[in-house]
Structure formats: C-alpha cells, structure tokens
XYZ file of C-alpha atoms in Angstrom:
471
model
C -72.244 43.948 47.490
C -74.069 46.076 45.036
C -70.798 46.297 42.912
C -70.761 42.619 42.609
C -74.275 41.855 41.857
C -75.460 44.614 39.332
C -74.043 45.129 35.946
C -71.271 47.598 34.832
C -72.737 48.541 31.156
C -71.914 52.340 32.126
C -68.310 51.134 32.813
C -68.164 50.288 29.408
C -66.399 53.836 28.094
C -63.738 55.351 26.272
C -61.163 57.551 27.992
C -60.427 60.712 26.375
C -56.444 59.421 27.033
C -57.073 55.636 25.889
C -53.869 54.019 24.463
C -53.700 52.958 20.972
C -55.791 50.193 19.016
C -54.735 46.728 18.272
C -55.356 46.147 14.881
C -57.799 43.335 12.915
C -55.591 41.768 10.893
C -56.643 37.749 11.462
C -59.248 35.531 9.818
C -61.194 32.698 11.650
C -58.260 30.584 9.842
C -55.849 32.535 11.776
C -56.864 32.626 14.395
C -57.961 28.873 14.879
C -53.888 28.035 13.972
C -53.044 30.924 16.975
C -55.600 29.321 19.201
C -54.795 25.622 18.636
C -50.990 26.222 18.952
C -51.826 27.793 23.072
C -54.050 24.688 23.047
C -51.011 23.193 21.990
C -52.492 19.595 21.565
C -49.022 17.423 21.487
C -47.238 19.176 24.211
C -50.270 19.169 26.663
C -50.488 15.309 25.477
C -46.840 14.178 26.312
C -46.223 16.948 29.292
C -49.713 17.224 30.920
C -51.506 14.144 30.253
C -48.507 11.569 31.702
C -49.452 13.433 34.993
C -53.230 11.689 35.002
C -52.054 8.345 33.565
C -49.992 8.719 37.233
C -52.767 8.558 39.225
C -56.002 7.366 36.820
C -54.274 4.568 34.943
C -56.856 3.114 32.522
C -59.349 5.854 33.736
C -57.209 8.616 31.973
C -58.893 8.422 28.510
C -62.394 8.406 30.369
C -61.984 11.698 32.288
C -60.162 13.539 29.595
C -63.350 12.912 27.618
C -65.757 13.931 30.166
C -63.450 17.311 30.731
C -63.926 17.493 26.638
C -67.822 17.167 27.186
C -68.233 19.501 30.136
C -66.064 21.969 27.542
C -69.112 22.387 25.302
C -71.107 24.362 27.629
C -68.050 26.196 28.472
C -67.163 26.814 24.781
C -70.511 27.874 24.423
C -70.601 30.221 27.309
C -67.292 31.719 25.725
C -69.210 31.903 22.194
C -71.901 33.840 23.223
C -70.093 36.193 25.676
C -67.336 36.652 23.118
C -69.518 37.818 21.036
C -71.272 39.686 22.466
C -68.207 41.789 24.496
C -65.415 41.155 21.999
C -62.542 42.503 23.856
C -58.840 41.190 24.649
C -59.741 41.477 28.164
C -61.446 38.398 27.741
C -63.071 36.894 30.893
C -62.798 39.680 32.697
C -64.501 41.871 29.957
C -67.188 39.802 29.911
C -67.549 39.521 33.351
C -67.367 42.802 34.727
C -69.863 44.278 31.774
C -72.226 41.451 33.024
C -72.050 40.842 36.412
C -70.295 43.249 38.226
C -66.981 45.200 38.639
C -65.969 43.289 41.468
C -66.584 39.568 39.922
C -65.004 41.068 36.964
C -61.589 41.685 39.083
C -61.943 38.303 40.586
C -62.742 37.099 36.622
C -59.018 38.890 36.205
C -57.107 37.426 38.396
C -58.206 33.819 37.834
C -57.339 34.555 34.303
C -53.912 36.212 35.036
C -52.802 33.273 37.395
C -53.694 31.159 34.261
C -52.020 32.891 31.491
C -48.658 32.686 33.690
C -48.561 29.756 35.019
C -49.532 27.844 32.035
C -46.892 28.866 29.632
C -43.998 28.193 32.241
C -45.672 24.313 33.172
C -45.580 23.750 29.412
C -42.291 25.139 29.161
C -40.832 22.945 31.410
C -41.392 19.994 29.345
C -38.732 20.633 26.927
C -35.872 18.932 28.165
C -37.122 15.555 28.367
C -38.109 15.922 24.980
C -34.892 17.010 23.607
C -32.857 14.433 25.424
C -32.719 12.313 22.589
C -30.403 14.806 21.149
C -28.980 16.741 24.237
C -29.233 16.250 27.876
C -30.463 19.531 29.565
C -31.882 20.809 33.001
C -35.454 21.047 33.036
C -35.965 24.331 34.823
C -33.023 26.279 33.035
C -34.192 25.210 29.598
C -37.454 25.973 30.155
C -36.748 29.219 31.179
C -34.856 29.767 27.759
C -37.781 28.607 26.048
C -40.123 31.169 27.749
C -37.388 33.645 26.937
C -37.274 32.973 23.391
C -41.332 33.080 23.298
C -40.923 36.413 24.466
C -39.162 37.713 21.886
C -40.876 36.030 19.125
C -44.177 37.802 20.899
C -42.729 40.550 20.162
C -43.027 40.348 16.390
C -46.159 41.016 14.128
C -49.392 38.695 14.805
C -49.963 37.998 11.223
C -46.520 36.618 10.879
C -46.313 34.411 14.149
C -49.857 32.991 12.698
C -47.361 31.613 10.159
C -44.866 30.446 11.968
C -47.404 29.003 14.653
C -48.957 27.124 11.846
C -45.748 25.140 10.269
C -45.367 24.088 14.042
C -48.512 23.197 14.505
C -48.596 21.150 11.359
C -45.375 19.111 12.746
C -47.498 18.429 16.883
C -50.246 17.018 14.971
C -48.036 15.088 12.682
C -46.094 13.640 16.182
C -49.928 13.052 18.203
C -50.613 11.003 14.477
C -47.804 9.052 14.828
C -48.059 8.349 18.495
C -51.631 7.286 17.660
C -51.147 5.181 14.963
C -48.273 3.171 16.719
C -50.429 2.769 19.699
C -53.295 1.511 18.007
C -51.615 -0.475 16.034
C -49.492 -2.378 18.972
C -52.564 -2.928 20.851
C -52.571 -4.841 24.143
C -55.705 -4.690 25.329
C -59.023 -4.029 24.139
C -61.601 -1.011 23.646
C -62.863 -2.546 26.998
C -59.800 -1.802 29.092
C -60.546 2.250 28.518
C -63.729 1.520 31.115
C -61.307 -0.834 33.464
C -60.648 2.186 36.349
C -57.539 0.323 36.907
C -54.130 2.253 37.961
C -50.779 0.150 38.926
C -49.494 0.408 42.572
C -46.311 -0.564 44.706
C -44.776 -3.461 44.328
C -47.209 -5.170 41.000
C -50.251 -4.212 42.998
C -53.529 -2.928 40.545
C -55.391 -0.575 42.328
C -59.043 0.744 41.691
C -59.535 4.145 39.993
C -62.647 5.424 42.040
C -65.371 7.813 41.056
C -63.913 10.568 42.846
C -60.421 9.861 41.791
C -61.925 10.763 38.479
C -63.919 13.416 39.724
C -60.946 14.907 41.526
C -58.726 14.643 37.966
C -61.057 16.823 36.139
C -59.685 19.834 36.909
C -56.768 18.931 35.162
C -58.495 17.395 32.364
C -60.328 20.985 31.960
C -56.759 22.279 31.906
C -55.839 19.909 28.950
C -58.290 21.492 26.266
C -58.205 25.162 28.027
C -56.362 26.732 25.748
C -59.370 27.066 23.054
C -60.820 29.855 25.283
C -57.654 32.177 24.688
C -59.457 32.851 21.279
C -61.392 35.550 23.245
C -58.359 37.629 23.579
C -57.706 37.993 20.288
C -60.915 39.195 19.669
C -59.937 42.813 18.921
C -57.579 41.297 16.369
C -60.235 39.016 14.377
C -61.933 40.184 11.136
C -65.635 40.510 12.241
C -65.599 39.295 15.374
C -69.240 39.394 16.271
C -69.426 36.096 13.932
C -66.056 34.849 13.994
C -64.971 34.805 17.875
C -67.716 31.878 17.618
C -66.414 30.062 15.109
C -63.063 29.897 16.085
C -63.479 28.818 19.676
C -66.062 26.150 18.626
C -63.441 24.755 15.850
C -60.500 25.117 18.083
C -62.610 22.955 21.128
C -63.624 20.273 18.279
C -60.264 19.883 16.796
C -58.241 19.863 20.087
C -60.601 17.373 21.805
C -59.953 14.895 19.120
C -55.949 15.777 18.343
C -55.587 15.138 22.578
C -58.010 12.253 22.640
C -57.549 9.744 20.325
C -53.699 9.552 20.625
C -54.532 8.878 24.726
C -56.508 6.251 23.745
C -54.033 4.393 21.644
C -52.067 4.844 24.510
C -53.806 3.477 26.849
C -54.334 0.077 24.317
C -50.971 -0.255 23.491
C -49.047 0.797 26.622
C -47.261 -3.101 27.591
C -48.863 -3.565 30.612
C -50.188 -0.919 33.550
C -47.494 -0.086 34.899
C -45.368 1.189 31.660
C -48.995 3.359 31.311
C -48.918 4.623 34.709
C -45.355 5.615 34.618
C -46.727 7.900 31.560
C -43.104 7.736 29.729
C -44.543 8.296 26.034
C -41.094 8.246 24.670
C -40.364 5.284 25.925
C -43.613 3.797 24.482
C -42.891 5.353 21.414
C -39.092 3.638 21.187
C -40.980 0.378 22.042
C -43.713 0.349 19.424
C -41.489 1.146 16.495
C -37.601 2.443 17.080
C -34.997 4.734 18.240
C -35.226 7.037 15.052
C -39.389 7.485 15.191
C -38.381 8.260 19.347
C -36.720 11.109 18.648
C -38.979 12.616 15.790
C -41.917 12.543 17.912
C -39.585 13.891 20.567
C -37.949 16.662 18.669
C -41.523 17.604 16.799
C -42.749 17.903 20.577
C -40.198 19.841 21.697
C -41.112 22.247 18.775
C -44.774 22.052 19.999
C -43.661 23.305 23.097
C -41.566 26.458 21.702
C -44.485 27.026 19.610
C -47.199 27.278 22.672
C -44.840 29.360 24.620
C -44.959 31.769 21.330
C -48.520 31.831 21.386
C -49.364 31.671 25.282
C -46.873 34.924 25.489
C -48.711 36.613 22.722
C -52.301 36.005 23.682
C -51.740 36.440 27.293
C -49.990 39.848 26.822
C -53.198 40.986 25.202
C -55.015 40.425 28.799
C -52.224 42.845 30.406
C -53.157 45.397 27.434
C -56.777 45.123 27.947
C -56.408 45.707 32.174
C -54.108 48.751 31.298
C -56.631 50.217 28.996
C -59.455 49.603 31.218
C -57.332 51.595 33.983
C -56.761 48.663 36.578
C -53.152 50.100 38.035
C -51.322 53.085 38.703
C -51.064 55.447 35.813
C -47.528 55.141 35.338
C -48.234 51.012 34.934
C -50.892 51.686 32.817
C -49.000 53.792 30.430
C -46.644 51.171 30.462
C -48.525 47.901 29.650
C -50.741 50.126 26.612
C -47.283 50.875 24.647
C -47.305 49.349 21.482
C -44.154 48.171 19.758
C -42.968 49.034 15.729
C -44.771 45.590 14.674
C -48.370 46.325 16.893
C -47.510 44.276 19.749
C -47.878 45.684 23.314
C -43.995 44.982 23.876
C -44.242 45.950 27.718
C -47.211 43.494 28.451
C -45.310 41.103 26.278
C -41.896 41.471 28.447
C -44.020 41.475 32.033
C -45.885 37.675 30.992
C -42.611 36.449 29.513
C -40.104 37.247 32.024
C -41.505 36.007 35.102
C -42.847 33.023 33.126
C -38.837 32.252 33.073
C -38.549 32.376 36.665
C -41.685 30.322 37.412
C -39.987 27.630 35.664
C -37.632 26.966 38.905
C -41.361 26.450 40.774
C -42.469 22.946 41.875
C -44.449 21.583 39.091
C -47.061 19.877 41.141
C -48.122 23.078 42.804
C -48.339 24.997 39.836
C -50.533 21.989 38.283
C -52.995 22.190 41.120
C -52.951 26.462 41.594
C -53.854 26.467 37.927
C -56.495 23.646 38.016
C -58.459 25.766 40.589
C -58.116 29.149 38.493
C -59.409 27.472 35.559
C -62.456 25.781 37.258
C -63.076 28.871 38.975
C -62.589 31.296 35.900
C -65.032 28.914 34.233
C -67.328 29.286 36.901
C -67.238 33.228 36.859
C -67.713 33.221 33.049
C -70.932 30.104 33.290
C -72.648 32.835 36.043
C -71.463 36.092 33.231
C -73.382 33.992 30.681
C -76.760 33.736 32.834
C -77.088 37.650 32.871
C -75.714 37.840 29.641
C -79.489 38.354 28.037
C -81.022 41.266 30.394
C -81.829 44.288 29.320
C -80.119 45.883 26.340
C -77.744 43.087 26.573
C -80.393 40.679 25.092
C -81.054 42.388 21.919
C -77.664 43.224 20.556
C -76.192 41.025 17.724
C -74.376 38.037 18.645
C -73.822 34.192 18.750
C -76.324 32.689 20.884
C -76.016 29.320 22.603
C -78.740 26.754 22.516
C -80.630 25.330 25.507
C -80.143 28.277 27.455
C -80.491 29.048 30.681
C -80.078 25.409 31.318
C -76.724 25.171 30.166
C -75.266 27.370 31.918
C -77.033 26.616 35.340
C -76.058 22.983 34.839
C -72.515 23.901 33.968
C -72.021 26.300 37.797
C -73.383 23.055 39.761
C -70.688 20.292 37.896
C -67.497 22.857 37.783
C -68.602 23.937 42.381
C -68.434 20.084 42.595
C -65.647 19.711 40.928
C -63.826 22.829 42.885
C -64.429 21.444 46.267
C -63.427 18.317 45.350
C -59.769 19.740 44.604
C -56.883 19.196 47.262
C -57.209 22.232 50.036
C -53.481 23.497 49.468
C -53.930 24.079 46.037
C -57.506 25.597 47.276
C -55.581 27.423 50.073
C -53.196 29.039 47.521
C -55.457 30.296 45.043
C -57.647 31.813 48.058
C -55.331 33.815 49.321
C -53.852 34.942 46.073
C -57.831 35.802 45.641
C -57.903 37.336 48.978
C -54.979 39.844 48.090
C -56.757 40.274 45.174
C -59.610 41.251 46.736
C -58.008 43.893 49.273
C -56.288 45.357 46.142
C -60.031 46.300 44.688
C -61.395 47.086 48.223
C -58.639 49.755 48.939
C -57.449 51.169 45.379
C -60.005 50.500 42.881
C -63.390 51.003 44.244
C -62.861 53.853 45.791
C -61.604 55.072 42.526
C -63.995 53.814 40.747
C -64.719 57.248 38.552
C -61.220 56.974 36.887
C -60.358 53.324 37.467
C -61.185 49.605 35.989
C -63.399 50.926 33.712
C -63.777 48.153 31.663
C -64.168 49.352 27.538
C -64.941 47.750 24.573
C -62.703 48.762 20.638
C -63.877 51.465 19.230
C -64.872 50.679 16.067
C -67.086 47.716 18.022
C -68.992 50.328 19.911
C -69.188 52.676 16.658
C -71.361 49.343 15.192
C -73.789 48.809 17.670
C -76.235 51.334 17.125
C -76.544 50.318 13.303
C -76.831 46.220 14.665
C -79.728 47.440 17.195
C-alpha cells in the first residue's frame, strides 16, 4: 500500500548504463503541428464522431462540447505536471514521481492500451474514405496504413514535423469545407443542437437522455485526446519547462474548435435525423454540393488518417523508450526498446507500436472503442489525483506552469471522470480490468520485488542538471 500512496522522488535517478538521449530539436510550433496531427481533428471527425451521431443524434454536438470543457482541467492537469516532470514517459512519469510506483504502473498501462489501440481504430477508417477512388477492405488497408506509419516513424522528428504539417494543412482544409457546406445547407436551426433527439426503427424519433449523454462522454474525451500526447515529446521540445504548456493548451484550443464547429454544421444541415444518425459524412458531403467536392474531402481525409498514424507511431514509441529507460522489463527488452536508429528515433519501440497496431486492425471496432474509452477516463483520472500531490514538498517550489484554481480543479475533475467511468458498459469495464489485473500481478511479482534495479522512473539529464540553478 505504502508503494502506492507515498511519492517516488528517490526513484527519480540516472543509471550508470542509461541508453542514449533523445534530442531537443522542436519548437512550441513544432510541436503543436506533431500534436494536432495525433489529435488528428478531420479523421477523428469523419471516423470517430459518426459513431456518437449513432446513438446521440442531435445530442452529438452537445456532449462533444462538454468532453471539450471537462478537457480544460485535464489540459491543465497535463500543463502543470508536464512541466514540472518533462519526460516522454508521460503519464506514467508524472505519476509514479507523484503518487507512487505502483499508480505509476497502473498510469502505464492505461497509457499503453491507449497509444495502441488508438492508432489502429483510426487506421481503420481509410477505406471508406478512399472508396471514391478504389474499393478496399477495411481491416487489410488499415493495416497497410499502420505499416506505412511505421516506417515513416522511423525517420527524423524534425522532418515528419514537416510532412505532418502539409497534411495537416489539407484535414483542416476538408473539416472547413465540410463546415461551410453544412452551414450553409442548413435544415434546422441553432435550436435543434439542444433537441436530444436520435432517429429509431422504422421513422421512430427517440429521446437522447441525460445518461445517454453521460454514457457518450467517454468517447467524446477520446475525440480531443490526442492533445495530451504533447507530454511525450517533452524531451524533444526546446525549453520545455515553458513550452510543454503552451503547446498542450494551443493544441486543446485549436482541436476543440477544428472538431466542433464542423459537427455542428452537421448536425444543421444533415436532411433530416435519420441521414444524421446514420453518420455517412460523405454522403452528406455529395448531397450539399457534388461528386467532385465528395471525394476531395474524402481523399484529404484519407491523408488525415495516414498522417495520424505517422504521428500516433512516433509519439507513442517515445512511451516504450521512456519504460525501457526507466527499467520496466527484462534487460534484454530494455536494451532493445532504448536503441536508437541513424535519424534519433528509437526504431525498436517504433517497430513494437507499429506492428501489432497492423494486426489490431482485424479487431472488432466497437470493442476497441469502448476498451479505449475506459483507459482514457481512467488515465485521466490517475493523472487529476498526480496533479493534487503535485505541490508537496520540494515538488511545490520547483519552476513550472501552474494551473489556476487549484486544488479545486483537480478534485472536481476525479468526481465527473469516476461518474463518468461507472457509467461505461461493464464489458468494456470487464476488459480493461483484467488487462489491469495482469498488469497488476506483473508489478506484484517482477517489479516490486526488484524495485532497487527496476521501474525506476528518471527524468533527461540535462532537465535534472537545471534544477538546482531554478531552485
């Protein structure tokens, strides 16, 4: 119990046989493109979001916006903490130098399930979106695309910030256009977005409830989740005790709006509720305008999606660097996931999130939805409890971003996300327990009785060499 409950700040070391540095090469500019593209605003809009206009109809725009709000406190948890423990670790940094070695495991594995489920789900989008062009299977082409990402991970940060930003430039040209035709072929009014009304069997309008809503925010959390990832590149960011901060903030505020205002002018123009509960944004698009604007949006989508599964694979190998630094496997794994390629990239980690991202992709889509709804609310959870210790002891007078109205941001943020976690569906809560409870047993048995030589959670160097001059 005592593992769990007390901080870790001894943890926080540097073996003698550590593996080599990542290197800062990545303004807040940068790294707001990287972080944006794993937000990936147009593919989460015409992959993810369809899936809530199934079951929230009108209600969609609404709970999307409240995920958005309850993000703030989140985003500000992640400022602070990021900060404060800048390491591509991330949550499980954080979490273990804060409140314990044990919730920092559990912090780990919520985060791991995340980083490979995510890119696969996306992944799987592709298809539908090139079908204007050529007619492909879902699950095979989406494992090409997570194939591809892997070797573009592969290549120098600095340069994928590039390339990540061209695409980039093209989703939020597609979510402009979808949002501009929708808007602009309104069928209802502003008044409709408050309507709770989803279409049933057979022309039947049913009522979108309070807890239909409340039970569709883990999803909506899921929508803008990618502006968190900006705390693994943290040991890649120019000054990251200021710029971590800035770059999650901007990433939150420009993906809330990118996401957002397109699903409104959906939801206004869509032809009646059914075409908006079916969720077929193509279609819509085909309607509003013609074939030729169908299959740009389509084809710039597509692009959006190649472009997250670049970024997802690159950030999320940084988390499989970080845990083999911080000595969470066998030493021959450990050695394995630190190597660094010619360009700087840790080319094993980058291969082990890529590859079995491919075969996820032949994985029913609804179960990785839910499985990933829970990690996120519960990785948010972890990090909202990190961020109420966050100020003890030494921990309170180093130099970082600090959010406002704490504690009560924080405390307010653990009560809405446990609501929202019980309120999931129990197979999705069933799954993500027992990966948990595996988990769990792994620390139990290997790495606490270890705990002299393993998951010894460290920050970069040069980061520790500044503290004593920012004291």
């Amino acid at each position: 119990m005592t593992d769990t409950l007390r901080s870790v700040d001894p943890a926080v070391t540097t073996a003698s046989d550590s593996p080599q540095k990542l290197k800062r090469s990545i303004g807040v500019v940068g790294g707001t493109l990287l972080t944006l593209s794993c937000v990936t605003p147009a593919s989460t809009l015409f992959v993810i979001v369809p899936d809530l206009f199934s079951s929230l109809g009108t209600a969609t725009a609404l709970c999307i916006a409240i995920g958005a709000l309850l993000c703030i406190p989140v985003a500000f948890c992640y400022s602070e903490l990021g900060t404060l423990i800048p390491s591509a670790g991330g949550e499980y940094a954080m979490v273990s130098t804060l409140a314990g070695r044990l919730a920092g495991w559990l912090a780990f594995v919520m985060s791991l399930l995340v980083v490979m489920i995510v890119p696969p789900v996306i992944a799987m989008g592709t298809a539908d979106y090139l079908a204007p062009v050529i007619h492909l299977d879902p699950s095979f082409t989406g494992a090409g695309v997570m194939l591809a990402a892997t070797l573009a991970g592969l290549l120098d940060l600095r340069a994928n910030a590039w390339i990540t930003g061209i695409f980039l430039v093209l989703e939020v040209i597609a979510a402009g256009v979808v949002a501009l035709l929708g808007f602009s072929h309104a069928h209802r009014g502003m008044g409709s977005l408050g309507s709770l009304q989803v279409a049933g069997e057979h022309a039947h309008v049913g009522a979108v409830t309070a807890m239909m809503v409340v039970s569709g925010l883990a999803i909506a959390l899921f929508v803008t989740q990618g502006f968190s990832t900006a705390v693994y590149l943290s040991e890649e960011l120019e000054n990251p005790r200021r710029n971590v901060a800035r770059t999650v903030l901007a990433t939150l505020a420009i993906s809330s709006v990118v996401i957002l205002v397109p699903v409104v002018a959906i939801t206004l123009g869509a032809g009646d509720l059914k075409a908006l509960t079916g969720g077929d944004i193509s279609s819509m698009v085909i309607a509003w305008s013609n074939s030729a604007v169908g299959t740009f949006v389509s084809l710039c989508v597509a692009l959006a999606i190649i472009n997250a599964g670049i970024v997802m694979v690159i950030q999320n190998s940084r988390v499989l660097f970080a845990s083999a630094r911080d000595k969470a496997w066998p030493s021959p794994v450990n050695n394995a996931l630190a190597k660094l390629g010619r360009f700087g990239s840790p080319w094993v980690a980058t291969l082990v999130v890529g590859v079995p991202g491919a075969f996820l992709c032949f994985v029913n889509l609804d179960t990785l939805y839910g499985v990933t709804g829970v990690a996120v609310t519960g990785l948010y959870l972890l990090v909202a409890i990190a961020s109420l210790l966050g100020r003890r002891g030494a921990h309170g007078g180093k130099q970082a971003w600090r959010m406002p109205l704490w504690p009560a941001m924080p405390i307010l943020l653990v009560a809405v996300l446990l609501y929202i976690l019980v309120e999931q569906d129990p197979s999705y809560l069933l799954w993500t327990g027992g990966i948990t409870a595996v988990a769990t047993l792994y620390w139990a048995f290997y790495l606490r009785p270890r705990r002299a030589t393993r998951w010894l959670v460290s920050l970069p160097e040069d980061v520790r060499t500044a503290e004593p001059a920012e004291a």
